[in-house]
Short mmCIF file of C-alpha atoms in Angstrom, two decimals:
data_model
loop_
_atom_site.label_atom_id
_atom_site.label_comp_id
_atom_site.label_asym_id
_atom_site.label_seq_id
_atom_site.Cartn_x
_atom_site.Cartn_y
_atom_site.Cartn_z
CA MET A 3 54.38 8.84 81.35
CA ASP A 4 57.19 6.33 80.82
CA GLY A 5 54.90 3.48 80.00
CA SER A 6 55.39 1.82 83.50
CA LEU A 7 52.78 -0.55 84.72
CA ASN A 8 53.21 0.94 88.17
CA PRO A 9 52.00 4.58 88.11
CA ASN A 10 53.56 5.25 91.58
CA LYS A 11 56.91 3.73 90.80
CA HIS A 12 58.73 7.01 90.47
CA LEU A 13 57.22 8.36 93.74
CA LYS A 14 58.12 5.17 95.57
CA GLU A 15 61.70 5.41 94.37
CA GLN A 16 61.93 8.92 95.61
CA PHE A 17 60.52 7.75 98.97
CA VAL A 18 63.67 5.60 99.59
CA SER A 19 66.22 7.93 97.83
CA ASN A 20 68.49 10.78 98.96
CA LEU A 21 68.39 9.77 102.62
CA THR A 22 71.15 10.80 105.04
CA GLY A 23 70.64 8.37 107.94
CA SER A 24 70.57 8.90 111.64
CA SER A 25 73.14 9.66 114.35
CA MET A 26 75.65 7.02 115.51
CA LEU A 27 74.35 7.53 119.01
CA GLU A 28 70.85 6.52 118.14
CA ILE A 29 72.02 3.58 116.18
CA ALA A 30 74.20 2.46 119.16
CA VAL A 31 71.17 2.84 121.48
CA MET A 32 68.88 0.87 119.22
CA SER A 33 71.53 -1.95 118.77
CA THR A 34 71.71 -2.03 122.64
CA VAL A 35 67.91 -2.23 123.17
CA VAL A 36 67.34 -5.34 120.95
CA PRO A 37 69.67 -7.63 122.98
CA LEU A 38 68.28 -6.21 126.25
CA LEU A 39 64.87 -7.50 125.05
CA PHE A 40 66.29 -10.97 124.62
CA VAL A 41 67.92 -10.96 128.10
CA LEU A 42 64.80 -9.64 129.64
CA ARG A 43 62.83 -12.32 128.03
CA HIS A 44 65.12 -15.10 129.24
CA SER A 45 65.39 -13.67 132.71
CA ILE A 46 61.74 -13.35 133.35
CA CYS A 47 60.33 -16.38 131.42
CA SER A 48 62.61 -19.34 131.48
CA SER A 49 62.29 -21.67 128.46
CA TYR A 50 59.52 -24.29 128.55
CA GLN A 51 60.79 -27.79 128.76
CA THR A 52 60.26 -29.86 125.69
CA VAL A 53 58.55 -33.19 126.24
CA THR A 54 60.09 -36.06 124.34
CA PRO A 55 57.76 -38.99 123.19
CA THR A 56 58.33 -42.39 124.62
CA LYS A 57 57.67 -45.84 123.38
CA LYS A 58 54.84 -46.61 125.64
CA ASN A 59 51.68 -46.50 123.57
CA ASP A 60 49.96 -44.32 121.06
CA HIS A 61 47.72 -42.62 123.72
CA ASP A 62 50.70 -41.59 125.77
CA ASN A 63 52.56 -40.28 122.80
CA ALA A 64 49.51 -38.37 121.69
CA VAL A 65 49.28 -36.68 125.15
CA LEU A 66 52.98 -35.97 125.13
CA GLY A 67 52.78 -34.52 121.65
CA SER A 68 49.96 -32.23 122.62
CA LYS A 69 52.06 -31.04 125.54
CA GLU A 70 54.99 -30.41 123.33
CA LEU A 71 52.90 -28.50 120.94
CA GLY A 72 51.43 -26.47 123.77
CA ASN A 73 54.93 -25.63 125.11
CA TYR A 74 56.08 -24.64 121.62
CA MET A 75 53.00 -22.29 121.18
CA ALA A 76 53.57 -20.85 124.58
CA THR A 77 57.20 -20.21 123.89
CA LEU A 78 56.51 -18.65 120.61
CA THR A 79 53.81 -16.39 122.16
CA VAL A 80 56.24 -15.29 124.94
CA ASP A 81 59.02 -14.60 122.31
CA PHE A 82 56.58 -12.44 120.22
CA LEU A 83 55.39 -10.42 123.22
CA PHE A 84 58.83 -9.81 124.83
CA ILE A 85 61.05 -9.51 121.67
CA VAL A 86 59.24 -9.06 118.30
CA LEU A 87 56.38 -6.77 119.35
CA PRO A 88 58.59 -4.30 121.25
CA MET A 89 61.10 -4.36 118.44
CA LEU A 90 58.43 -3.60 115.94
CA LEU A 91 57.18 -0.61 118.04
CA ILE A 92 60.76 0.74 118.66
CA PHE A 93 61.45 0.70 115.00
CA THR A 94 58.16 2.49 114.03
CA VAL A 95 55.80 4.39 116.28
CA LEU A 96 58.10 4.66 119.22
CA ALA A 97 61.17 5.56 117.33
CA ASP A 98 61.24 9.15 118.66
CA TRP A 99 61.20 7.67 122.27
CA VAL A 100 64.04 5.24 121.91
CA TYR A 101 66.37 7.17 124.27
CA ILE A 102 63.62 7.41 126.89
CA PHE A 103 62.82 3.72 126.39
CA ALA A 104 66.36 2.60 126.65
CA ILE A 105 67.14 3.92 130.10
CA PRO A 106 64.41 2.17 132.00
CA MET A 107 64.98 -0.97 129.94
CA MET A 108 68.60 -1.11 131.01
CA VAL A 109 67.56 -0.48 134.59
CA LEU A 110 64.96 -3.21 134.48
CA VAL A 111 67.17 -5.80 132.91
CA PHE A 112 70.03 -5.20 135.29
CA SER A 113 67.65 -5.25 138.22
CA VAL A 114 66.04 -8.61 137.10
CA VAL A 115 69.38 -10.26 136.42
CA ALA A 116 70.80 -9.16 139.72
CA ALA A 117 67.74 -10.31 141.49
CA LYS A 118 68.00 -13.74 139.79
CA ARG A 119 71.65 -14.08 140.74
CA PHE A 120 70.94 -12.93 144.39
CA ASP A 121 68.25 -15.47 144.71
CA ALA A 122 69.92 -18.32 142.65
CA SER A 123 68.10 -20.98 144.49
CA ASN A 124 64.85 -20.02 142.92
CA TYR A 125 66.21 -19.43 139.44
CA SER A 126 65.54 -22.45 137.35
CA GLY A 127 66.29 -20.99 134.00
CA GLY A 128 70.08 -21.24 134.18
CA SER A 129 72.51 -19.76 131.68
CA LEU A 130 71.95 -20.30 128.03
CA SER A 131 74.48 -22.40 126.17
CA LEU A 132 77.07 -20.72 123.94
CA ARG A 133 75.32 -22.24 120.91
CA THR A 134 71.97 -20.80 121.94
CA ASN A 135 73.50 -17.37 122.38
CA VAL A 136 75.09 -17.39 118.95
CA SER A 137 71.78 -18.78 117.39
CA SER A 138 69.73 -16.12 119.18
CA TYR A 139 71.98 -13.41 117.78
CA ARG A 140 71.52 -14.69 114.24
CA VAL A 141 67.73 -14.92 114.76
CA LEU A 142 67.54 -11.27 116.01
CA VAL A 143 69.54 -10.14 112.99
CA MET A 144 66.95 -12.07 110.80
CA ILE A 145 64.02 -10.50 112.60
CA ILE A 146 65.41 -7.02 112.36
CA THR A 147 66.11 -7.59 108.63
CA PHE A 148 62.59 -8.82 107.95
CA VAL A 149 60.99 -5.93 109.84
CA CYS A 150 63.11 -3.15 108.14
CA ILE A 151 62.68 -4.57 104.63
CA LEU A 152 58.84 -4.89 105.01
CA ALA A 153 58.46 -1.51 106.82
CA VAL A 154 60.76 0.69 104.69
CA ASP A 155 58.13 1.27 102.11
CA PHE A 156 55.67 2.74 104.61
CA LYS A 157 55.61 6.22 106.26
CA ILE A 158 55.46 4.63 109.66
CA PHE A 159 59.10 3.71 109.35
CA PRO A 160 61.37 6.71 109.98
CA ARG A 161 63.37 7.74 106.91
CA ARG A 162 66.42 8.15 108.98
CA TYR A 163 66.48 4.30 109.53
CA ALA A 164 66.45 3.54 105.76
CA LYS A 165 69.65 3.01 103.75
CA THR A 166 71.60 6.20 103.16
CA GLU A 167 72.08 7.38 99.60
CA THR A 168 75.97 8.26 99.71
CA TYR A 169 77.41 8.93 103.21
CA GLY A 170 75.88 8.43 106.72
CA THR A 171 74.93 5.83 109.21
CA SER A 172 71.49 4.23 109.47
CA LEU A 173 69.84 1.17 110.90
CA MET A 174 69.52 -0.70 107.52
CA ASP A 175 73.11 0.11 106.70
CA LEU A 176 74.02 -1.67 110.01
CA GLY A 177 71.70 -4.48 109.09
CA VAL A 178 73.48 -5.55 105.85
CA GLY A 179 76.80 -5.60 107.68
CA SER A 180 75.27 -7.59 110.63
CA PHE A 181 73.89 -10.15 108.20
CA ILE A 182 77.41 -10.76 106.78
CA LEU A 183 78.79 -10.99 110.20
CA ALA A 184 76.13 -13.35 111.53
CA ASN A 185 76.89 -15.76 108.63
CA ALA A 186 80.63 -15.44 109.09
CA LEU A 187 80.74 -16.29 112.78
CA VAL A 188 79.45 -19.78 112.21
CA SER A 189 80.76 -20.41 108.73
CA ARG A 190 82.74 -23.39 107.54
CA GLN A 191 85.87 -21.33 107.66
CA ALA A 192 85.35 -20.19 111.31
CA ARG A 193 84.89 -23.85 112.23
CA SER A 194 88.06 -24.87 110.39
CA VAL A 195 86.18 -27.13 108.02
CA SER A 196 88.21 -28.05 105.05
CA SER A 197 87.66 -25.83 101.92
CA VAL A 198 85.99 -26.96 98.85
CA ASN A 199 86.71 -26.51 95.14
CA TRP A 200 85.00 -23.96 93.03
CA LYS A 201 82.34 -26.41 91.60
CA ALA A 202 81.25 -27.41 95.18
CA ALA A 203 81.30 -23.68 96.09
CA VAL A 204 78.95 -22.81 93.26
CA GLN A 205 76.62 -25.76 94.10
CA SER A 206 76.45 -24.71 97.71
CA THR A 207 75.64 -21.18 96.77
CA SER A 208 73.07 -22.26 94.17
CA PRO A 209 70.12 -21.44 96.43
CA LEU A 210 71.39 -17.80 96.84
CA LEU A 211 71.86 -17.54 92.99
CA LEU A 212 68.25 -18.90 92.50
CA LEU A 213 66.94 -16.46 94.92
CA GLY A 214 68.84 -13.59 93.26
CA PHE A 215 67.49 -14.40 89.84
CA ALA A 216 64.01 -14.97 91.27
CA ARG A 217 64.06 -11.54 92.83
CA LEU A 218 65.25 -9.96 89.62
CA LEU A 219 62.53 -11.68 87.51
CA THR A 220 59.71 -11.01 90.00
CA THR A 221 60.64 -7.22 90.41
CA ARG A 222 60.80 -6.85 86.66
CA SER A 223 57.64 -8.69 85.98
CA VAL A 224 55.59 -6.58 88.39
CA ASP A 225 57.43 -3.43 87.54
CA TYR A 226 58.42 -3.02 91.27
CA GLN A 227 60.47 0.04 92.20
CA VAL A 228 64.17 -0.72 92.49
CA HIS A 229 66.65 1.86 93.59
CA ALA A 230 69.50 1.46 91.12
CA GLY A 231 71.85 3.46 93.36
CA GLU A 232 71.75 0.82 95.95
CA TYR A 233 73.12 -2.28 94.13
CA GLY A 234 72.60 -1.39 90.50
CA VAL A 235 70.22 -2.22 87.77
CA HIS A 236 70.20 -6.02 87.95
CA TRP A 237 72.20 -6.74 91.12
CA ASN A 238 70.76 -7.50 94.45
CA PHE A 239 71.98 -8.74 97.96
CA PHE A 240 71.61 -12.37 97.15
CA PHE A 241 74.20 -12.11 94.37
CA THR A 242 76.49 -10.32 96.84
CA LEU A 243 76.06 -13.13 99.42
CA ALA A 244 76.80 -15.71 96.65
CA ALA A 245 79.86 -13.92 95.50
CA VAL A 246 81.26 -13.55 99.00
CA SER A 247 80.63 -17.32 99.61
CA ILE A 248 82.33 -18.37 96.47
CA LEU A 249 85.36 -16.16 96.98
CA THR A 250 85.82 -17.35 100.60
CA SER A 251 85.37 -21.02 99.54
CA ILE A 252 87.90 -20.84 96.67
CA ILE A 253 90.64 -18.69 98.29
CA ASN A 254 91.56 -20.79 101.31
CA ILE A 255 92.68 -18.49 104.15
CA PRO A 256 93.33 -20.10 107.55
CA PRO A 257 90.78 -18.61 110.02
CA GLN A 258 93.43 -17.44 112.46
CA TYR A 259 94.72 -15.07 109.70
CA SER A 260 91.58 -14.21 107.84
CA GLY A 261 90.97 -11.16 109.97
CA ILE A 262 94.24 -9.65 109.00
CA PHE A 263 93.59 -10.44 105.37
CA GLY A 264 90.13 -8.95 105.71
CA VAL A 265 91.33 -5.71 107.30
CA ALA A 266 93.92 -5.46 104.40
CA ILE A 267 91.21 -5.81 101.84
CA LEU A 268 89.03 -3.11 103.66
CA ILE A 269 91.94 -0.67 103.88
CA GLY A 270 92.86 -1.21 100.24
CA PHE A 271 89.18 -0.83 99.15
CA GLN A 272 88.89 2.31 101.22
CA TYR A 273 92.05 3.70 99.62
CA TRP A 274 90.67 2.91 96.17
CA LEU A 275 87.45 4.69 97.08
CA SER A 276 89.32 7.72 98.35
CA HIS A 277 91.40 7.96 95.18
CA GLY A 278 88.64 8.14 92.61
CA LEU A 279 86.49 5.01 92.79
CA ASN A 280 83.88 6.70 94.83
CA VAL A 281 83.35 9.38 92.21
CA TYR A 282 82.62 6.62 89.67
CA LEU A 283 80.31 4.72 92.03
CA LEU A 284 78.34 7.82 93.00
CA SER A 285 77.81 9.11 89.63
CA ASP A 286 74.55 8.57 87.66
CA GLU A 287 76.41 7.83 84.44
CA ARG A 288 75.97 4.17 83.29
CA GLY A 289 77.21 2.40 80.24
CA THR A 290 75.79 -0.44 78.35
CA ASP A 291 77.98 -3.22 79.86
CA ILE A 292 76.98 -5.39 82.75
CA LEU A 293 79.77 -3.86 85.05
CA SER A 294 78.63 -0.27 84.53
CA LYS A 295 74.95 -1.15 85.04
CA ASN A 296 75.69 -2.90 88.31
CA LYS A 297 78.74 -0.99 89.50
CA GLU A 298 77.46 -0.38 93.10
CA GLY A 299 76.79 -4.17 93.75
CA ILE A 300 79.79 -5.56 92.05
CA PHE A 301 82.48 -3.32 93.61
CA SER A 302 80.75 -3.71 97.02
CA ILE A 303 81.74 -7.39 97.03
CA LEU A 304 85.24 -6.33 98.10
CA GLY A 305 83.91 -4.58 101.21
CA TYR A 306 81.48 -7.31 102.14
CA TRP A 307 84.31 -9.86 101.62
CA GLY A 308 86.66 -8.09 103.83
CA LEU A 309 83.95 -7.78 106.56
CA TYR A 310 83.18 -11.55 106.16
CA LEU A 311 86.86 -12.50 106.64
CA VAL A 312 86.93 -10.42 109.88
CA GLY A 313 83.88 -12.13 111.10
CA VAL A 314 85.52 -15.64 110.35
CA GLN A 315 88.46 -14.85 112.56
CA LEU A 316 86.08 -13.43 115.24
CA GLY A 317 84.02 -16.59 115.20
CA TYR A 318 87.20 -18.75 115.30
CA TYR A 319 88.71 -16.82 118.19
CA LEU A 320 85.52 -16.49 120.19
CA PHE A 321 83.87 -19.84 119.77
CA PHE A 322 85.80 -22.44 117.67
CA GLY A 323 89.44 -21.80 118.18
CA ASN A 324 91.57 -24.84 119.32
CA ARG A 325 92.98 -23.76 122.65
CA PRO A 326 94.91 -25.73 125.30
CA ALA A 327 92.59 -24.93 128.12
CA THR A 328 88.96 -25.97 127.70
CA ALA A 329 87.99 -23.19 130.15
CA LEU A 330 88.59 -20.68 127.46
CA ARG A 331 85.64 -21.96 125.55
CA THR A 332 83.24 -21.62 128.51
CA ILE A 333 80.22 -19.18 128.43
CA LYS A 334 81.69 -16.83 130.93
CA TRP A 335 85.05 -16.46 129.10
CA ALA A 336 83.23 -16.13 125.83
CA ARG A 337 81.22 -13.23 127.47
CA VAL A 338 84.49 -11.56 128.61
CA ARG A 339 85.99 -11.84 125.14
CA VAL A 340 82.72 -10.56 123.32
CA SER A 341 82.49 -7.65 125.71
CA PHE A 342 86.13 -6.66 125.31
CA ILE A 343 85.97 -6.89 121.50
CA SER A 344 82.70 -5.02 121.38
CA LEU A 345 84.33 -2.19 123.53
CA VAL A 346 87.29 -2.01 121.28
CA PHE A 347 85.34 -1.90 118.08
CA TRP A 348 83.15 0.89 119.55
CA LEU A 349 86.15 2.92 120.53
CA VAL A 350 87.63 2.43 117.08
CA THR A 351 84.50 3.42 115.52
CA VAL A 352 84.14 6.55 117.46
CA LEU A 353 87.80 7.46 116.87
CA LEU A 354 87.54 6.93 113.10
CA ASP A 355 84.35 8.99 113.04
CA SER A 356 86.05 11.78 114.95
CA VAL A 357 89.10 11.71 112.59
CA ILE A 358 86.74 11.97 109.64
CA TRP A 359 85.02 15.00 111.06
CA LEU A 360 88.27 16.67 111.89
CA MET A 361 89.49 16.06 108.38
CA LEU A 362 86.26 17.57 106.86
CA LEU A 363 86.59 20.56 109.31
CA TRP A 364 90.23 21.15 108.13
CA TYR A 365 89.08 20.80 104.45
CA TRP A 366 86.48 23.44 104.85
CA LEU A 367 88.71 25.77 106.85
CA LYS A 368 91.30 25.48 104.12
CA ILE A 369 88.59 26.39 101.52
CA PHE A 370 87.38 29.39 103.66
CA ARG A 371 90.91 30.75 103.96
CA LEU A 372 91.38 30.52 100.19
#
């Protein structure tokens, strides 16, 4: 016994350790099913109209208020049945059926959308605004994050979806990057809002710092299991978000050039990893200093910051950029740009993954010949 207040702490740490992740194809299918659920919900059940109280009398306002509450509860129920519940099932008990589930889902969604467009006179839902689509993406990322964080400690959540130990691809690995990207798309920098000084930056990130220290204190006080190989002994994702926000606020980079700067950071960080840093980060040796105890979390700031800067330029280009033609900011043109960029990113991802596998194959063939 190590004197821990939690007798199962070591077993729980092993439960989320030494994981290798899932296949890239499965992650791509799951990341496609989730937005399909949102499209299906909007296509089948149009949003309920919110009733605004008037200045007639208290009785009328009370009636209108009850209708507004009823519409809100009905919308909440529909969202849960069409989005949250299927998502929860796909991530848990139906995880082995995700490929079978995705095909009829795509056929159903395309059929419903095509029928709505063919019979446009009977379709009262209309197209969602650009702001609503971006907000919906951010909400879906939050829901996925909540579900995965709560489910990862249970056996019903497949181990291949939990964070990988060293190398690999998993749903939760995709989640942390998506969370960074979701914040970057609508950030102050993407909206070309003037930067602030370091004092204002620290003040704006104080909630994240408070949450980071609160999580540190609560996990220590209840002796909750914390996998040190993820962020370190004391570090957590709230500290990473705060650090990225402070760096982006202090170092003022124009949004139209932030993507180039972000890619340069990612390439430099990957070069550093490939030339010795990964050996240091993956080793179990830790010193007594703060940097050594939290090496995983502190050094990961560079990668998350580079990704954040890429997201800033994407948000600026897709939604907030100043362009001479106002038509470029319409929903249809935004869809075209998002689809094109998504296709390019997927092709680049597949290409880089193939290159890495070819490099590994060449490396093992070279060893075998020796």
